[in-house]
C-alpha cells in the first residue's frame, strides 16, 4: 500500500484535492491529513471553524488527521521573510515552504511516499504561479513528490503519476482565481459548508497589516504575546518606545489583562535611564469602561495620557470631563484624569 500526506486546511480546494486523489487511485492508497495552524489563522481564531471542518472532512473521507501548530516558524517568516511580503504583510512563499518542510519531516517519519495539496495554478498571485510552485519544491527537496490534483494536468507529471499510483487522466486542469469549477465539483461530490473560500490568514487583512507593520517597525524582535495583542482592542502609538491597547468589550478586556506581562522589578515597570519600562494595566474607577494596557518605556506624563485615552472609551454620563483611573499593575489611583476628546486621540491611533 502507498501512503500519502494531504495538507487539509478545511477549505474547499484542499478538500477536493483529497477526494480527486481518492477517485483517481490505481493502487491501494493510504492518506493521512495534516492540518496546519498558526497564530495568524483567522478561521481557527473564531470557534475553530476551519479546524473543526478539517476534522469533519477527514471523518467523511475515512482518513486520520494530525494537527500541527507552525506558529514559531511563521513568526520568524513574518520578521524576516526571505521571499518578501504579498500585498500586506503576508510572507506567502516562506509560509508555504515552512509548511511543506514540516510535512516532509512527517513524511520521513511515517513512510509516506508523496504529498497532496489543494494548490491551484495561478489562483494566488504570490505563491501559486508556476515559478513559485517550482521554487517551493526546490527549497524543500520534494521535486516531483508534491501532487496538486486540481491543476495536475497543467503541470509536469509527478512521481505518483509516473508510477501509476494515480490516474493522471482523472486529475484536473483548473487554473486562475475563478472558483466555478471547484464549486461545481463540490456539488457533484456533495461537499457542503466549506469555509474560507479566499483564505483565512490575518496577514492578508489590510487592517491587521497596519498593526503588524507598526509592530515590525518599533518592536522587530516581537514575540507571540505581542502578536496576540494585535488581535484585540484599539491600538495607539504613543511614541517610538510605547504603545497603548484599549479593550472594546468584556472579552477583549479579559484577554488584555491575561496578556499583561509582569515586570522583573515591580509590577508597573522598572527604572531605566529615561523612565520606566514594562507593562501597565489600567481601568476607569467609578464607571464601566475598558481595560487598557500600556507597554514599553514610559514617564509619568505618558501614564496620564494613556489614562485620558482609556477614559474616553468608558461609559461616562454627559458632561463628565474628569475621572479617577485605577492603575491595576501597582494598585495605585490617578484622580481627576482629563478625558481626552477624539481630536486629541486621533494623532496616536494606529489605523
mmCIF file of N, CA and C in Angstrom, residues 7-111:
data_model
loop_
_atom_site.group_PDB
_atom_site.id
_atom_site.type_symbol
_atom_site.label_atom_id
_atom_site.label_comp_id
_atom_site.label_asym_id
_atom_site.label_seq_id
_atom_site.Cartn_x
_atom_site.Cartn_y
_atom_site.Cartn_z
ATOM 1 N N UNK A 7 -2.322 17.950 2.768
ATOM 2 C CA UNK A 7 -2.462 19.202 3.512
ATOM 3 C C UNK A 7 -3.931 19.611 3.463
ATOM 4 N N UNK A 8 -4.586 19.570 4.615
ATOM 5 C CA UNK A 8 -6.032 19.814 4.685
ATOM 6 C C UNK A 8 -6.303 21.032 5.554
ATOM 7 N N UNK A 9 -6.647 22.145 4.922
ATOM 8 C CA UNK A 9 -6.941 23.373 5.667
ATOM 9 C C UNK A 9 -8.357 23.359 6.219
ATOM 10 N N UNK A 10 -9.234 22.614 5.557
ATOM 11 C CA UNK A 10 -10.656 22.672 5.870
ATOM 12 C C UNK A 10 -11.413 23.458 4.827
ATOM 13 N N UNK A 11 -10.668 24.120 3.931
ATOM 14 C CA UNK A 11 -11.281 24.852 2.835
ATOM 15 C C UNK A 11 -11.632 23.936 1.678
ATOM 16 N N UNK A 12 -12.261 24.502 0.653
ATOM 17 C CA UNK A 12 -12.789 23.694 -0.444
ATOM 18 C C UNK A 12 -11.684 23.047 -1.267
ATOM 19 N N UNK A 13 -10.646 23.798 -1.623
ATOM 20 C CA UNK A 13 -9.628 23.265 -2.526
ATOM 21 C C UNK A 13 -8.919 22.044 -1.939
ATOM 22 N N UNK A 14 -8.501 22.142 -0.682
ATOM 23 C CA UNK A 14 -7.793 21.011 -0.081
ATOM 24 C C UNK A 14 -8.723 19.816 0.106
ATOM 25 N N UNK A 15 -10.008 20.084 0.350
ATOM 26 C CA UNK A 15 -10.989 19.002 0.464
ATOM 27 C C UNK A 15 -11.162 18.283 -0.866
ATOM 28 N N UNK A 16 -11.320 19.069 -1.929
ATOM 29 C CA UNK A 16 -11.473 18.486 -3.262
ATOM 30 C C UNK A 16 -10.223 17.714 -3.675
ATOM 31 N N UNK A 17 -9.051 18.228 -3.318
ATOM 32 C CA UNK A 17 -7.803 17.563 -3.712
ATOM 33 C C UNK A 17 -7.774 16.132 -3.189
ATOM 34 N N UNK A 18 -8.175 15.938 -1.947
ATOM 35 C CA UNK A 18 -8.178 14.586 -1.373
ATOM 36 C C UNK A 18 -9.191 13.710 -2.095
ATOM 37 N N UNK A 19 -10.372 14.250 -2.336
ATOM 38 C CA UNK A 19 -11.416 13.461 -2.993
ATOM 39 C C UNK A 19 -10.998 13.063 -4.399
ATOM 40 N N UNK A 20 -10.397 13.982 -5.136
ATOM 41 C CA UNK A 20 -9.959 13.685 -6.505
ATOM 42 C C UNK A 20 -8.908 12.577 -6.502
ATOM 43 N N UNK A 21 -7.982 12.621 -5.561
ATOM 44 C CA UNK A 21 -6.961 11.576 -5.486
ATOM 45 C C UNK A 21 -7.598 10.242 -5.122
ATOM 46 N N UNK A 22 -8.527 10.253 -4.189
ATOM 47 C CA UNK A 22 -9.212 9.002 -3.851
ATOM 48 C C UNK A 22 -9.916 8.405 -5.072
ATOM 49 N N UNK A 23 -10.524 9.276 -5.884
ATOM 50 C CA UNK A 23 -11.253 8.809 -7.060
ATOM 51 C C UNK A 23 -10.326 8.355 -8.178
ATOM 52 N N UNK A 24 -9.090 8.829 -8.188
ATOM 53 C CA UNK A 24 -8.163 8.513 -9.284
ATOM 54 C C UNK A 24 -7.114 7.480 -8.904
ATOM 55 N N UNK A 25 -7.180 6.925 -7.698
ATOM 56 C CA UNK A 25 -6.168 5.976 -7.236
ATOM 57 C C UNK A 25 -6.202 4.700 -8.071
ATOM 58 N N UNK A 26 -5.023 4.228 -8.458
ATOM 59 C CA UNK A 26 -4.878 2.989 -9.212
ATOM 60 C C UNK A 26 -4.347 1.853 -8.348
ATOM 61 N N UNK A 27 -3.899 2.173 -7.144
ATOM 62 C CA UNK A 27 -3.383 1.190 -6.197
ATOM 63 C C UNK A 27 -4.024 1.474 -4.842
ATOM 64 N N UNK A 28 -3.993 0.513 -3.927
ATOM 65 C CA UNK A 28 -4.466 0.819 -2.567
ATOM 66 C C UNK A 28 -3.688 2.001 -1.992
ATOM 67 N N UNK A 29 -4.403 3.009 -1.570
ATOM 68 C CA UNK A 29 -3.773 4.271 -1.167
ATOM 69 C C UNK A 29 -4.210 4.648 0.248
ATOM 70 N N UNK A 30 -3.232 4.855 1.121
ATOM 71 C CA UNK A 30 -3.498 5.313 2.485
ATOM 72 C C UNK A 30 -3.200 6.809 2.557
ATOM 73 N N UNK A 31 -4.173 7.595 2.955
ATOM 74 C CA UNK A 31 -3.996 9.045 3.045
ATOM 75 C C UNK A 31 -4.129 9.478 4.500
ATOM 76 N N UNK A 32 -3.193 10.289 4.958
ATOM 77 C CA UNK A 32 -3.285 10.920 6.275
ATOM 78 C C UNK A 32 -3.323 12.425 6.065
ATOM 79 N N UNK A 33 -4.262 13.108 6.709
ATOM 80 C CA UNK A 33 -4.387 14.560 6.572
ATOM 81 C C UNK A 33 -3.565 15.269 7.641
ATOM 82 N N UNK A 34 -2.935 16.367 7.238
ATOM 83 C CA UNK A 34 -2.229 17.246 8.163
ATOM 84 C C UNK A 34 -2.912 18.606 8.135
ATOM 85 N N UNK A 35 -3.313 19.081 9.314
ATOM 86 C CA UNK A 35 -3.974 20.384 9.419
ATOM 87 C C UNK A 35 -3.033 21.347 10.141
ATOM 88 N N UNK A 36 -2.487 22.317 9.416
ATOM 89 C CA UNK A 36 -1.530 23.271 9.974
ATOM 90 C C UNK A 36 -2.252 24.530 10.439
ATOM 91 N N UNK A 37 -1.838 25.042 11.599
ATOM 92 C CA UNK A 37 -2.367 26.302 12.105
ATOM 93 C C UNK A 37 -1.212 27.182 12.562
ATOM 94 N N UNK A 38 -1.481 28.481 12.646
ATOM 95 C CA UNK A 38 -0.558 29.438 13.254
ATOM 96 C C UNK A 38 -1.390 30.463 14.016
ATOM 97 N N UNK A 39 -0.719 31.344 14.712
ATOM 98 C CA UNK A 39 -1.409 32.396 15.455
ATOM 99 C C UNK A 39 -2.157 33.340 14.515
ATOM 100 N N UNK A 40 -1.830 33.319 13.227
ATOM 101 C CA UNK A 40 -2.460 34.224 12.269
ATOM 102 C C UNK A 40 -3.652 33.606 11.549
ATOM 103 N N UNK A 41 -4.050 32.406 11.938
ATOM 104 C CA UNK A 41 -5.186 31.761 11.281
ATOM 105 C C UNK A 41 -6.489 32.420 11.712
ATOM 106 N N UNK A 42 -7.079 33.149 10.812
ATOM 107 C CA UNK A 42 -8.322 33.847 11.131
ATOM 108 C C UNK A 42 -9.464 32.855 11.331
ATOM 109 N N UNK A 43 -9.490 31.810 10.545
ATOM 110 C CA UNK A 43 -10.602 30.858 10.644
ATOM 111 C C UNK A 43 -10.553 30.088 11.948
ATOM 112 N N UNK A 44 -9.348 29.679 12.383
ATOM 113 C CA UNK A 44 -9.267 28.935 13.629
ATOM 114 C C UNK A 44 -9.440 29.836 14.835
ATOM 115 N N UNK A 45 -9.363 31.144 14.629
ATOM 116 C CA UNK A 45 -9.486 32.057 15.745
ATOM 117 C C UNK A 45 -10.905 32.254 16.214
ATOM 118 N N UNK A 46 -11.875 31.853 15.403
ATOM 119 C CA UNK A 46 -13.283 32.050 15.775
ATOM 120 C C UNK A 46 -13.994 30.704 15.755
ATOM 121 N N UNK A 47 -14.180 30.149 16.930
ATOM 122 C CA UNK A 47 -14.893 28.885 17.087
ATOM 123 C C UNK A 47 -14.219 27.744 16.338
ATOM 124 N N UNK A 48 -12.924 27.890 16.023
ATOM 125 C CA UNK A 48 -12.163 26.842 15.354
ATOM 126 C C UNK A 48 -12.881 26.336 14.109
ATOM 127 N N UNK A 49 -13.392 27.252 13.287
ATOM 128 C CA UNK A 49 -14.216 26.861 12.149
ATOM 129 C C UNK A 49 -13.474 25.921 11.214
ATOM 130 N N UNK A 50 -12.298 26.340 10.723
ATOM 131 C CA UNK A 50 -11.582 25.502 9.769
ATOM 132 C C UNK A 50 -11.062 24.236 10.423
ATOM 133 N N UNK A 51 -10.628 24.336 11.677
ATOM 134 C CA UNK A 51 -10.133 23.157 12.365
ATOM 135 C C UNK A 51 -11.212 22.094 12.504
ATOM 136 N N UNK A 52 -12.402 22.513 12.890
ATOM 137 C CA UNK A 52 -13.487 21.543 13.047
ATOM 138 C C UNK A 52 -13.944 21.017 11.693
ATOM 139 N N UNK A 53 -13.908 21.883 10.654
ATOM 140 C CA UNK A 53 -14.293 21.430 9.323
ATOM 141 C C UNK A 53 -13.278 20.443 8.777
ATOM 142 N N UNK A 54 -11.999 20.702 8.995
ATOM 143 C CA UNK A 54 -10.965 19.759 8.560
ATOM 144 C C UNK A 54 -11.182 18.404 9.210
ATOM 145 N N UNK A 55 -11.515 18.409 10.485
ATOM 146 C CA UNK A 55 -11.769 17.156 11.188
ATOM 147 C C UNK A 55 -12.981 16.445 10.585
ATOM 148 N N UNK A 56 -14.017 17.220 10.267
ATOM 149 C CA UNK A 56 -15.227 16.628 9.674
ATOM 150 C C UNK A 56 -14.929 16.034 8.297
ATOM 151 N N UNK A 57 -14.112 16.748 7.514
ATOM 152 C CA UNK A 57 -13.733 16.249 6.188
ATOM 153 C C UNK A 57 -12.976 14.933 6.327
ATOM 154 N N UNK A 58 -12.028 14.902 7.258
ATOM 155 C CA UNK A 58 -11.243 13.677 7.463
ATOM 156 C C UNK A 58 -12.154 12.515 7.859
ATOM 157 N N UNK A 59 -13.122 12.795 8.712
ATOM 158 C CA UNK A 59 -14.052 11.737 9.121
ATOM 159 C C UNK A 59 -14.904 11.272 7.948
ATOM 160 N N UNK A 60 -15.349 12.221 7.131
ATOM 161 C CA UNK A 60 -16.178 11.871 5.971
ATOM 162 C C UNK A 60 -15.405 11.012 4.986
ATOM 163 N N UNK A 61 -14.124 11.328 4.816
ATOM 164 C CA UNK A 61 -13.296 10.587 3.857
ATOM 165 C C UNK A 61 -12.621 9.367 4.483
ATOM 166 N N UNK A 62 -12.874 9.152 5.778
ATOM 167 C CA UNK A 62 -12.335 7.983 6.493
ATOM 168 C C UNK A 62 -10.811 7.967 6.497
ATOM 169 N N UNK A 63 -10.228 9.118 6.804
ATOM 170 C CA UNK A 63 -8.777 9.209 6.899
ATOM 171 C C UNK A 63 -8.394 9.846 8.239
ATOM 172 N N UNK A 64 -7.247 9.475 8.797
ATOM 173 C CA UNK A 64 -6.806 10.108 10.048
ATOM 174 C C UNK A 64 -6.335 11.530 9.794
ATOM 175 N N UNK A 65 -6.335 12.350 10.829
ATOM 176 C CA UNK A 65 -5.884 13.736 10.700
ATOM 177 C C UNK A 65 -4.973 14.077 11.863
ATOM 178 N N UNK A 66 -3.951 14.844 11.570
ATOM 179 C CA UNK A 66 -2.984 15.272 12.576
ATOM 180 C C UNK A 66 -2.913 16.799 12.559
ATOM 181 N N UNK A 67 -3.019 17.445 13.732
ATOM 182 C CA UNK A 67 -2.939 18.898 13.831
ATOM 183 C C UNK A 67 -1.522 19.327 14.185
ATOM 184 N N UNK A 68 -1.010 20.317 13.457
ATOM 185 C CA UNK A 68 0.357 20.802 13.660
ATOM 186 C C UNK A 68 0.332 22.323 13.759
ATOM 187 N N UNK A 69 0.881 22.858 14.844
ATOM 188 C CA UNK A 69 0.955 24.308 15.025
ATOM 189 C C UNK A 69 2.329 24.795 14.574
ATOM 190 N N UNK A 70 2.334 25.649 13.563
ATOM 191 C CA UNK A 70 3.574 26.160 12.979
ATOM 192 C C UNK A 70 3.833 27.624 13.354
ATOM 193 N N UNK A 71 3.325 28.054 14.500
ATOM 194 C CA UNK A 71 3.410 29.470 14.860
ATOM 195 C C UNK A 71 4.841 29.976 14.935
ATOM 196 N N UNK A 72 5.744 29.242 15.568
ATOM 197 C CA UNK A 72 7.121 29.725 15.728
ATOM 198 C C UNK A 72 7.786 29.967 14.385
ATOM 199 N N UNK A 73 7.614 29.046 13.456
ATOM 200 C CA UNK A 73 8.184 29.230 12.121
ATOM 201 C C UNK A 73 7.538 30.417 11.415
ATOM 202 N N UNK A 74 6.244 30.607 11.633
ATOM 203 C CA UNK A 74 5.541 31.698 10.968
ATOM 204 C C UNK A 74 5.978 33.050 11.516
ATOM 205 N N UNK A 75 6.188 33.139 12.811
ATOM 206 C CA UNK A 75 6.653 34.403 13.390
ATOM 207 C C UNK A 75 7.998 34.801 12.793
ATOM 208 N N UNK A 76 8.887 33.834 12.644
ATOM 209 C CA UNK A 76 10.197 34.131 12.061
ATOM 210 C C UNK A 76 10.056 34.547 10.601
ATOM 211 N N UNK A 77 9.131 33.919 9.884
ATOM 212 C CA UNK A 77 8.907 34.293 8.486
ATOM 213 C C UNK A 77 8.382 35.711 8.369
ATOM 214 N N UNK A 78 7.519 36.125 9.286
ATOM 215 C CA UNK A 78 6.987 37.493 9.254
ATOM 216 C C UNK A 78 8.084 38.492 9.601
ATOM 217 N N UNK A 79 8.930 38.147 10.568
ATOM 218 C CA UNK A 79 10.023 39.057 10.951
ATOM 219 C C UNK A 79 11.006 39.255 9.797
ATOM 220 N N UNK A 80 11.396 38.161 9.162
ATOM 221 C CA UNK A 80 12.435 38.230 8.123
ATOM 222 C C UNK A 80 12.067 37.306 6.965
ATOM 223 N N UNK A 81 11.138 37.729 6.134
ATOM 224 C CA UNK A 81 10.752 36.868 5.013
ATOM 225 C C UNK A 81 11.832 36.835 3.928
ATOM 226 N N UNK A 82 12.292 35.659 3.622
ATOM 227 C CA UNK A 82 13.336 35.521 2.596
ATOM 228 C C UNK A 82 12.814 35.927 1.221
ATOM 229 N N UNK A 83 11.538 35.652 0.972
ATOM 230 C CA UNK A 83 10.977 35.920 -0.352
ATOM 231 C C UNK A 83 9.961 37.061 -0.336
ATOM 232 N N UNK A 84 10.022 37.882 0.715
ATOM 233 C CA UNK A 84 9.231 39.101 0.741
ATOM 234 C C UNK A 84 7.770 38.883 1.129
ATOM 235 N N UNK A 85 7.039 40.009 1.143
ATOM 236 C CA UNK A 85 5.630 40.007 1.515
ATOM 237 C C UNK A 85 4.743 40.077 0.281
ATOM 238 N N UNK A 86 3.495 39.710 0.488
ATOM 239 C CA UNK A 86 2.489 39.920 -0.530
ATOM 240 C C UNK A 86 1.979 41.345 -0.457
ATOM 241 N N UNK A 87 0.694 41.554 -0.730
ATOM 242 C CA UNK A 87 0.146 42.906 -0.775
ATOM 243 C C UNK A 87 0.091 43.556 0.597
ATOM 244 N N UNK A 88 0.135 42.768 1.661
ATOM 245 C CA UNK A 88 0.127 43.321 3.013
ATOM 246 C C UNK A 88 1.395 42.858 3.742
ATOM 247 N N UNK A 89 1.288 42.047 4.773
ATOM 248 C CA UNK A 89 2.495 41.533 5.430
ATOM 249 C C UNK A 89 2.457 40.007 5.426
ATOM 250 N N UNK A 90 1.979 39.460 4.345
ATOM 251 C CA UNK A 90 1.841 38.014 4.213
ATOM 252 C C UNK A 90 3.049 37.424 3.470
ATOM 253 N N UNK A 91 3.932 36.720 4.170
ATOM 254 C CA UNK A 91 5.097 36.092 3.524
ATOM 255 C C UNK A 91 4.699 34.731 2.948
ATOM 256 N N UNK A 92 3.874 34.737 1.918
ATOM 257 C CA UNK A 92 3.201 33.520 1.475
ATOM 258 C C UNK A 92 4.164 32.424 1.029
ATOM 259 N N UNK A 93 5.218 32.802 0.306
ATOM 260 C CA UNK A 93 6.135 31.773 -0.181
ATOM 261 C C UNK A 93 6.898 31.159 0.987
ATOM 262 N N UNK A 94 7.399 32.001 1.894
ATOM 263 C CA UNK A 94 8.097 31.485 3.075
ATOM 264 C C UNK A 94 7.167 30.595 3.897
ATOM 265 N N UNK A 95 5.923 31.009 4.039
ATOM 266 C CA UNK A 95 4.947 30.227 4.793
ATOM 267 C C UNK A 95 4.754 28.859 4.156
ATOM 268 N N UNK A 96 4.613 28.855 2.835
ATOM 269 C CA UNK A 96 4.381 27.578 2.146
ATOM 270 C C UNK A 96 5.596 26.669 2.252
ATOM 271 N N UNK A 97 6.768 27.242 2.137
ATOM 272 C CA UNK A 97 7.986 26.449 2.279
ATOM 273 C C UNK A 97 8.049 25.830 3.671
ATOM 274 N N UNK A 98 7.744 26.623 4.698
ATOM 275 C CA UNK A 98 7.759 26.103 6.066
ATOM 276 C C UNK A 98 6.755 24.968 6.244
ATOM 277 N N UNK A 99 5.573 25.138 5.671
ATOM 278 C CA UNK A 99 4.543 24.110 5.796
ATOM 279 C C UNK A 99 4.970 22.810 5.127
ATOM 280 N N UNK A 100 5.520 22.943 3.922
ATOM 281 C CA UNK A 100 5.928 21.742 3.192
ATOM 282 C C UNK A 100 7.135 21.090 3.852
ATOM 283 N N UNK A 101 8.048 21.904 4.394
ATOM 284 C CA UNK A 101 9.183 21.322 5.124
ATOM 285 C C UNK A 101 8.705 20.533 6.342
ATOM 286 N N UNK A 102 7.752 21.101 7.063
ATOM 287 C CA UNK A 102 7.211 20.394 8.218
ATOM 288 C C UNK A 102 6.525 19.104 7.781
ATOM 289 N N UNK A 103 5.852 19.156 6.637
ATOM 290 C CA UNK A 103 5.207 17.964 6.097
ATOM 291 C C UNK A 103 6.247 16.915 5.724
ATOM 292 N N UNK A 104 7.366 17.380 5.166
ATOM 293 C CA UNK A 104 8.416 16.423 4.805
ATOM 294 C C UNK A 104 8.961 15.703 6.040
ATOM 295 N N UNK A 105 9.057 16.415 7.158
ATOM 296 C CA UNK A 105 9.510 15.779 8.389
ATOM 297 C C UNK A 105 8.565 14.653 8.795
ATOM 298 N N UNK A 106 7.252 14.919 8.691
ATOM 299 C CA UNK A 106 6.270 13.879 8.998
ATOM 300 C C UNK A 106 6.380 12.750 7.970
ATOM 301 N N UNK A 107 6.596 13.119 6.732
ATOM 302 C CA UNK A 107 6.731 12.162 5.637
ATOM 303 C C UNK A 107 7.878 11.185 5.904
ATOM 304 N N UNK A 108 9.004 11.723 6.352
ATOM 305 C CA UNK A 108 10.182 10.886 6.606
ATOM 306 C C UNK A 108 9.930 9.916 7.758
ATOM 307 N N UNK A 109 9.169 10.364 8.758
ATOM 308 C CA UNK A 109 8.912 9.512 9.919
ATOM 309 C C UNK A 109 7.820 8.477 9.664
ATOM 310 N N UNK A 110 6.877 8.824 8.802
ATOM 311 C CA UNK A 110 5.691 7.980 8.631
ATOM 312 C C UNK A 110 5.791 7.014 7.457
ATOM 313 N N UNK A 111 6.807 7.200 6.610
ATOM 314 C CA UNK A 111 6.939 6.327 5.454
ATOM 315 C C UNK A 111 6.053 6.712 4.286
#
